[in-house]
């Protein structure tokens, strides 16, 4: 495969996306199909000497036994289980996992398989990146949201309420999506993942955006070929950006669309709203800012997006947060300084741009948006 290429091909029953990341990184494959947990031994590198599955208590109940049954005759397997939720992305949990790897005599010829959502992937990936200066790392996402976080190599833990403040770039050696695992997601987790797919459509792919809004309903079959193809399109958006800018010095920053506001809201509502639910509100704010304050997005239908957002039952209340609280959280975002914030805006769908905004101006924008939102002054919100 040519360096930097991303293509689809058939391999038996799998849809295989081949990804070649530039710079110091490695090439790795992405498998997407239903039932892949029953074919893990076939998919994994047979030279792995020991395998450590990192998962959470929720995923363990549904899928760990299937994976162990498939793997036990091919690899020595150990299991490390964490509590579900963002609180497990901590230095304490990271240290505990490192101690576990040490106790199990894990070496550079071993690998971690992250069986779970974004929290599991981030924690396991950061541990894999730093233990013995790097061991094998396989992502097996069990949430739609993790289709984004499992690709591209960002791994991190939180500290003192600051998201992903301690981390690294460490691409996985493989990513394996078993679409059947999406069947046990609750509606909140589904909404969270779909928000990142909508983000990919808005920043890079009008057809993906249109397809998501026209075809995804509350009762949509997440194991269907239609959803598989939408997921592939969303992954391709991420792939193409990561191939060109692995370390986020340029266009990879566009993937932060909606995340400055979203992360700030998430910090204010830790554990009550999901990442994607907060990012959805962050994207709406960024779209409004693009249109209202920077004269972009001519002809964009806010009403169409809001009709879909309300149909999918995204939480929309902002009466429990202040502009000052959001601004304070935004200042601590890694992309920003105490005096100036950098936001991703849209000129049009598929045409993102970076905009630096003074903190005092941003406070005014936030206050105006939240006030009008809470008072129902946006016609497209009614």
Coordinates of C-alpha atoms in Angstrom, one line a residue:
X1 CA 0.0 0.0 0.0
X2 CA 1.3 3.5 -0.8
X3 CA 2.4 5.6 2.1
X4 CA -0.5 7.8 3.4
X5 CA -3.2 5.9 1.5
X6 CA -6.5 4.8 2.9
X7 CA -8.5 2.2 0.9
X8 CA -11.2 -0.4 1.4
X9 CA -10.8 -4.0 0.3
X10 CA -12.5 -7.3 0.9
X11 CA -10.8 -9.9 3.1
X12 CA -13.0 -12.9 3.6
X13 CA -16.0 -11.5 5.6
X14 CA -14.2 -8.4 6.8
X15 CA -14.3 -4.9 5.5
X16 CA -10.6 -4.0 5.8
X17 CA -9.5 -0.3 6.0
X18 CA -5.8 -0.1 5.4
X19 CA -4.2 3.0 7.1
X20 CA -0.7 4.2 6.7
X21 CA 0.2 7.0 9.1
X22 CA 3.2 9.2 8.2
X23 CA 6.2 10.3 10.3
X24 CA 7.3 8.1 13.2
X25 CA 4.1 6.1 13.3
X26 CA 3.3 2.7 12.0
X27 CA 0.9 1.2 9.5
X28 CA -2.1 -0.6 11.1
X29 CA -5.2 -2.2 10.0
X30 CA -8.8 -1.7 10.9
X31 CA -11.3 -4.5 10.8
X32 CA -15.1 -3.9 10.8
X33 CA -17.7 -6.5 10.9
X34 CA -20.2 -8.3 13.1
X35 CA -19.0 -11.1 15.4
X36 CA -15.3 -10.4 15.2
X37 CA -14.8 -11.3 18.9
X38 CA -15.2 -14.9 17.7
X39 CA -12.3 -14.5 15.3
X40 CA -9.8 -12.7 17.5
X41 CA -7.2 -15.5 17.4
X42 CA -7.2 -15.3 13.6
X43 CA -6.9 -11.5 13.5
X44 CA -4.1 -11.0 16.2
X45 CA -0.4 -11.3 15.6
X46 CA 0.6 -14.9 16.5
X47 CA 4.0 -13.7 17.7
X48 CA 2.4 -12.0 20.8
X49 CA 3.9 -13.8 23.8
X50 CA 1.4 -12.6 26.4
X51 CA -1.9 -10.7 26.1
X52 CA -3.4 -8.4 28.7
X53 CA -7.1 -7.5 28.2
X54 CA -8.0 -4.2 29.8
X55 CA -11.8 -3.8 30.2
X56 CA -14.3 -2.3 32.5
X57 CA -16.9 -3.9 34.8
X58 CA -19.8 -3.1 32.4
X59 CA -18.2 -4.5 29.2
X60 CA -16.8 -7.5 31.2
X61 CA -20.4 -8.7 31.8
X62 CA -21.2 -8.9 28.1
X63 CA -18.1 -9.7 26.1
X64 CA -15.1 -10.7 28.1
X65 CA -16.0 -14.4 28.3
X66 CA -16.5 -14.6 24.5
X67 CA -13.1 -13.1 23.9
X68 CA -11.4 -15.3 26.5
X69 CA -12.9 -18.4 25.0
X70 CA -11.6 -17.4 21.6
X71 CA -8.1 -16.5 22.7
X72 CA -7.2 -18.9 25.5
X73 CA -6.0 -21.7 23.2
X74 CA -3.7 -19.3 21.3
X75 CA -2.3 -16.9 23.8
X76 CA -1.6 -16.6 27.6
X77 CA -4.2 -14.1 28.7
X78 CA -4.4 -11.9 31.8
X79 CA -7.3 -9.6 32.5
X80 CA -7.3 -6.2 34.2
X81 CA -10.8 -4.7 35.1
X82 CA -11.5 -1.1 35.9
X83 CA -14.7 0.7 37.1
X84 CA -16.6 2.2 34.2
X85 CA -16.6 6.0 33.7
X86 CA -14.3 8.9 33.3
X87 CA -13.0 8.7 36.9
X88 CA -10.9 5.7 35.8
X89 CA -8.8 7.9 33.6
X90 CA -6.7 8.8 36.6
X91 CA -3.1 8.6 37.6
X92 CA -4.0 6.3 40.4
X93 CA -5.6 3.8 38.0
X94 CA -2.7 4.2 35.6
X95 CA -0.2 3.4 38.3
X96 CA -2.2 0.4 39.4
X97 CA -2.3 -0.9 35.8
X98 CA 1.4 -0.5 35.4
X99 CA 2.0 -2.4 38.6
X100 CA -0.2 -5.2 37.3
X101 CA 1.8 -5.3 34.1
X102 CA 5.0 -5.5 36.1
X103 CA 3.6 -8.3 38.3
X104 CA 2.6 -10.3 35.2
X105 CA 6.1 -10.0 33.8
X106 CA 4.9 -8.3 30.7
X107 CA 7.6 -7.6 28.1
X108 CA 7.9 -5.7 24.8
X109 CA 6.8 -8.9 23.1
X110 CA 3.5 -8.7 25.0
X111 CA 0.4 -6.7 24.1
X112 CA -2.5 -4.9 25.7
X113 CA -6.0 -5.4 24.2
X114 CA -8.3 -2.5 25.1
X115 CA -11.8 -4.0 25.2
X116 CA -14.1 -1.1 25.9
X117 CA -14.9 2.5 25.1
X118 CA -12.8 5.6 25.1
X119 CA -11.9 5.5 28.8
X120 CA -10.5 2.0 28.5
X121 CA -8.7 2.8 25.3
X122 CA -7.1 6.0 26.6
X123 CA -5.9 4.3 29.9
X124 CA -4.8 1.1 28.2
X125 CA -3.1 3.0 25.4
X126 CA -1.2 5.3 27.7
X127 CA 0.0 2.3 29.8
X128 CA 1.1 0.5 26.6
X129 CA 2.9 3.6 25.4
X130 CA 4.9 3.9 28.6
X131 CA 5.4 0.4 30.0
X132 CA 8.9 -0.8 28.9
X133 CA 8.9 2.2 26.6
X134 CA 6.2 0.7 24.5
X135 CA 4.5 -2.6 24.1
X136 CA 1.9 -4.0 21.7
X137 CA -1.5 -2.2 21.7
X138 CA -4.8 -3.4 20.1
X139 CA -8.0 -1.4 20.2
X140 CA -11.3 -3.3 20.4
X141 CA -13.8 -0.5 20.8
X142 CA -17.2 -1.4 22.2
X143 CA -18.8 2.0 21.7
X144 CA -19.6 4.1 18.7
X145 CA -17.8 7.1 20.3
X146 CA -14.5 5.0 20.4
X147 CA -14.5 4.8 16.6
X148 CA -13.0 8.3 16.8
X149 CA -10.7 7.9 19.9
X150 CA -9.4 4.4 18.9
X151 CA -7.9 5.8 15.7
X152 CA -5.1 8.3 15.5
X153 CA -3.0 7.4 18.5
X154 CA -4.0 10.0 21.2
X155 CA -3.8 8.3 24.6
X156 CA -4.0 10.0 27.9
X157 CA -5.3 10.3 31.5
X158 CA -6.8 13.2 33.4
X159 CA -5.4 15.1 36.4
X160 CA -7.1 17.5 38.8
X161 CA -10.2 17.7 36.6
X162 CA -8.2 18.6 33.4
X163 CA -9.0 16.2 30.6
X164 CA -6.2 14.3 28.8
X165 CA -3.6 16.6 30.3
X166 CA -1.0 13.7 30.7
X167 CA -0.6 11.6 27.6
X168 CA 1.1 10.7 24.4
X169 CA 0.7 9.9 20.8
X170 CA 0.8 6.1 20.5
X171 CA -1.0 4.5 17.6
X172 CA -2.5 1.1 18.0
X173 CA -1.1 -1.9 16.1
X174 CA -4.6 -3.0 15.2
X175 CA -8.2 -1.8 15.6
X176 CA -11.1 -4.3 15.6
X177 CA -14.7 -3.3 15.5
X178 CA -17.3 -5.9 16.3
X179 CA -20.6 -4.2 15.4
X180 CA -22.6 -6.7 17.5
X181 CA -21.1 -5.0 20.6
X182 CA -23.0 -1.8 19.8
X183 CA -26.3 -3.7 20.5
X184 CA -25.8 -3.4 24.2
X185 CA -25.2 0.4 24.2
X186 CA -27.9 2.5 25.9
X187 CA -29.4 5.5 24.1
X188 CA -27.1 8.0 25.8
X189 CA -24.0 6.1 24.6
X190 CA -25.4 5.9 21.1
X191 CA -26.1 9.6 21.0
X192 CA -22.5 10.2 22.3
X193 CA -20.9 8.3 19.4
X194 CA -23.2 9.7 16.7
X195 CA -22.2 13.2 17.7
X196 CA -18.6 12.5 16.7
X197 CA -19.8 11.0 13.4
X198 CA -21.8 14.2 12.7
X199 CA -18.7 16.2 13.5
X200 CA -16.7 14.3 10.9
X201 CA -19.5 15.0 8.4
X202 CA -19.6 18.7 9.2
X203 CA -15.8 19.3 9.0
X204 CA -15.1 17.1 6.0
X205 CA -17.9 15.3 4.2
X206 CA -21.3 16.8 3.3
X207 CA -22.6 13.4 2.0
X208 CA -21.8 11.8 5.4
X209 CA -23.6 14.6 7.2
X210 CA -26.6 14.4 5.0
X211 CA -26.8 10.6 5.2
X212 CA -26.6 10.6 9.0
X213 CA -29.4 13.2 9.4
X214 CA -31.6 11.5 6.9
X215 CA -31.1 7.8 7.8
X216 CA -30.2 7.6 11.5
X217 CA -33.3 7.3 13.7
X218 CA -33.8 6.2 17.3
X219 CA -34.4 2.6 16.4
X220 CA -31.7 2.4 13.7
X221 CA -30.0 -1.1 13.4
X222 CA -26.4 -0.5 14.4
X223 CA -25.3 -3.9 13.2
X224 CA -26.7 -3.3 9.6
X225 CA -24.6 -2.9 6.5
X226 CA -26.0 0.6 6.2
X227 CA -24.5 1.6 9.5
X228 CA -21.3 -0.2 8.8
X229 CA -20.8 1.9 5.6
X230 CA -21.6 5.1 7.6
X231 CA -19.0 4.1 10.2
X232 CA -16.4 3.4 7.5
X233 CA -17.0 6.9 6.0
X234 CA -16.6 8.5 9.4
X235 CA -13.4 6.6 10.0
X236 CA -12.0 7.6 6.6
X237 CA -12.4 11.3 7.5
X238 CA -10.3 10.7 10.7
X239 CA -7.8 8.6 8.7
X240 CA -7.2 11.1 6.0
X241 CA -6.6 13.9 8.6
X242 CA -4.3 11.8 10.8
X243 CA -2.2 10.6 7.8
X244 CA -1.4 14.3 7.0
X245 CA -1.0 15.5 10.6
X246 CA -0.3 12.9 13.2
X247 CA 0.9 15.2 16.0
X248 CA -1.8 17.9 15.7
X249 CA 0.4 20.7 14.4
X250 CA -2.0 21.7 11.6
X251 CA -5.2 20.2 10.2
X252 CA -5.7 17.7 12.9
X253 CA -6.8 20.6 15.0
X254 CA -10.0 20.6 13.0
X255 CA -11.1 17.4 14.7
X256 CA -11.5 19.6 17.8
X257 CA -14.6 21.1 16.3
X258 CA -17.1 21.6 19.1
X259 CA -14.7 20.4 21.7
X260 CA -13.6 23.6 23.4
X261 CA -17.2 24.4 24.5
X262 CA -17.9 20.6 24.8
X263 CA -15.0 19.8 27.1
X264 CA -15.8 22.9 29.3
X265 CA -19.4 21.7 29.6
X266 CA -18.3 18.2 30.3
X267 CA -16.0 19.4 33.1
X268 CA -19.0 21.2 34.6
X269 CA -21.2 18.1 34.4
X270 CA -18.8 15.3 35.1
X271 CA -20.6 12.0 34.9
X272 CA -24.0 13.4 34.2
X273 CA -23.6 14.1 30.4
X274 CA -21.5 12.0 28.0
X275 CA -18.6 13.4 26.0
X276 CA -20.6 13.3 22.8
X277 CA -23.7 14.9 24.2
X278 CA -21.5 17.8 25.4
X279 CA -19.7 18.0 22.0
X280 CA -23.1 18.2 20.2
X281 CA -23.9 21.4 22.2
X282 CA -20.3 22.6 21.5
X283 CA -20.8 22.1 17.8
X284 CA -24.1 24.0 17.8
X285 CA -22.3 26.9 19.6
X286 CA -19.5 26.8 17.1
X287 CA -22.0 26.8 14.2
X288 CA -23.8 29.8 15.7
X289 CA -20.5 31.6 16.2
X290 CA -19.4 30.9 12.7
X291 CA -22.7 32.2 11.2
X292 CA -23.6 35.0 13.7
X293 CA -20.2 36.5 14.5
X294 CA -18.0 35.6 11.5
X295 CA -20.4 35.7 8.7
X296 CA -19.8 32.1 7.6
X297 CA -22.1 29.2 6.8
X298 CA -24.4 31.0 4.5
X299 CA -27.5 28.9 3.8
X300 CA -26.8 26.4 6.5
X301 CA -30.0 24.9 7.9
X302 CA -29.9 25.1 11.7
X303 CA -33.5 23.9 11.7
X304 CA -32.6 20.6 10.0
X305 CA -29.8 19.9 12.5
X306 CA -31.9 20.8 15.5
X307 CA -34.8 18.7 14.3
X308 CA -32.5 15.7 14.2
X309 CA -30.9 16.6 17.5
X310 CA -34.3 16.8 19.3
X311 CA -35.5 13.6 17.6
X312 CA -32.5 11.8 19.0
X313 CA -33.2 13.3 22.4
X314 CA -29.9 15.0 23.1
X315 CA -30.0 16.9 26.4
X316 CA -30.2 20.6 25.5
X317 CA -30.5 22.4 28.8
X318 CA -27.9 25.1 29.5
X319 CA -29.7 26.8 32.5
X320 CA -27.4 25.0 34.9
X321 CA -24.1 26.5 33.7
X322 CA -22.8 30.0 33.5
X323 CA -20.6 31.7 30.8
X324 CA -18.0 32.4 33.5
X325 CA -17.8 28.7 34.4
X326 CA -17.5 27.6 30.8
X327 CA -14.9 30.3 30.1
X328 CA -12.8 29.3 33.1
X329 CA -12.8 25.6 31.9
X330 CA -12.0 26.6 28.3
X331 CA -8.9 28.5 29.5
X332 CA -7.4 25.3 30.7
X333 CA -7.9 23.5 27.4
X334 CA -4.5 22.5 26.0
X335 CA -5.1 24.5 22.8
X336 CA -5.6 27.8 24.6
X337 CA -3.9 30.4 26.7
X338 CA -5.2 32.5 29.6
X339 CA -5.6 35.5 27.2
X340 CA -6.8 33.9 23.9
X341 CA -8.8 30.9 22.9
X342 CA -8.6 29.0 19.6
X343 CA -11.8 27.6 18.3
X344 CA -12.6 25.5 15.2
X345 CA -15.3 27.2 13.1
X346 CA -16.9 26.4 9.8
X347 CA -16.9 28.6 6.7
X348 CA -19.1 26.0 5.0
X349 CA -19.7 22.3 5.6
X350 CA -16.4 20.6 4.8
X351 CA -14.5 23.8 5.1
X352 CA -13.2 24.3 8.7
X353 CA -11.0 27.1 9.9
X354 CA -9.2 28.1 13.1
X355 CA -10.2 31.3 14.9
X356 CA -8.4 33.0 17.8
X357 CA -10.7 34.9 20.1
X358 CA -9.8 37.1 23.0
X359 CA -11.1 35.8 26.3
X360 CA -13.2 38.9 27.0
X361 CA -14.8 38.7 23.6
X362 CA -15.4 35.0 24.1
X363 CA -17.1 35.7 27.5
X364 CA -19.5 38.1 25.7
X365 CA -20.2 35.5 23.0
X366 CA -20.8 32.8 25.6
X367 CA -23.1 35.0 27.6
X368 CA -25.1 36.0 24.6
X369 CA -25.5 32.4 23.3
X370 CA -26.5 31.0 26.7
X371 CA -29.0 33.8 27.4
X372 CA -30.7 33.5 24.0
X373 CA -30.6 29.7 24.3
X374 CA -32.3 29.6 27.7
X375 CA -34.8 32.3 26.7
X376 CA -35.8 30.4 23.5
X377 CA -34.8 33.3 21.2
X378 CA -33.4 31.1 18.5
X379 CA -36.2 30.3 16.0
X380 CA -34.5 27.0 15.1
X381 CA -34.6 25.9 18.7
X382 CA -38.4 26.1 19.0

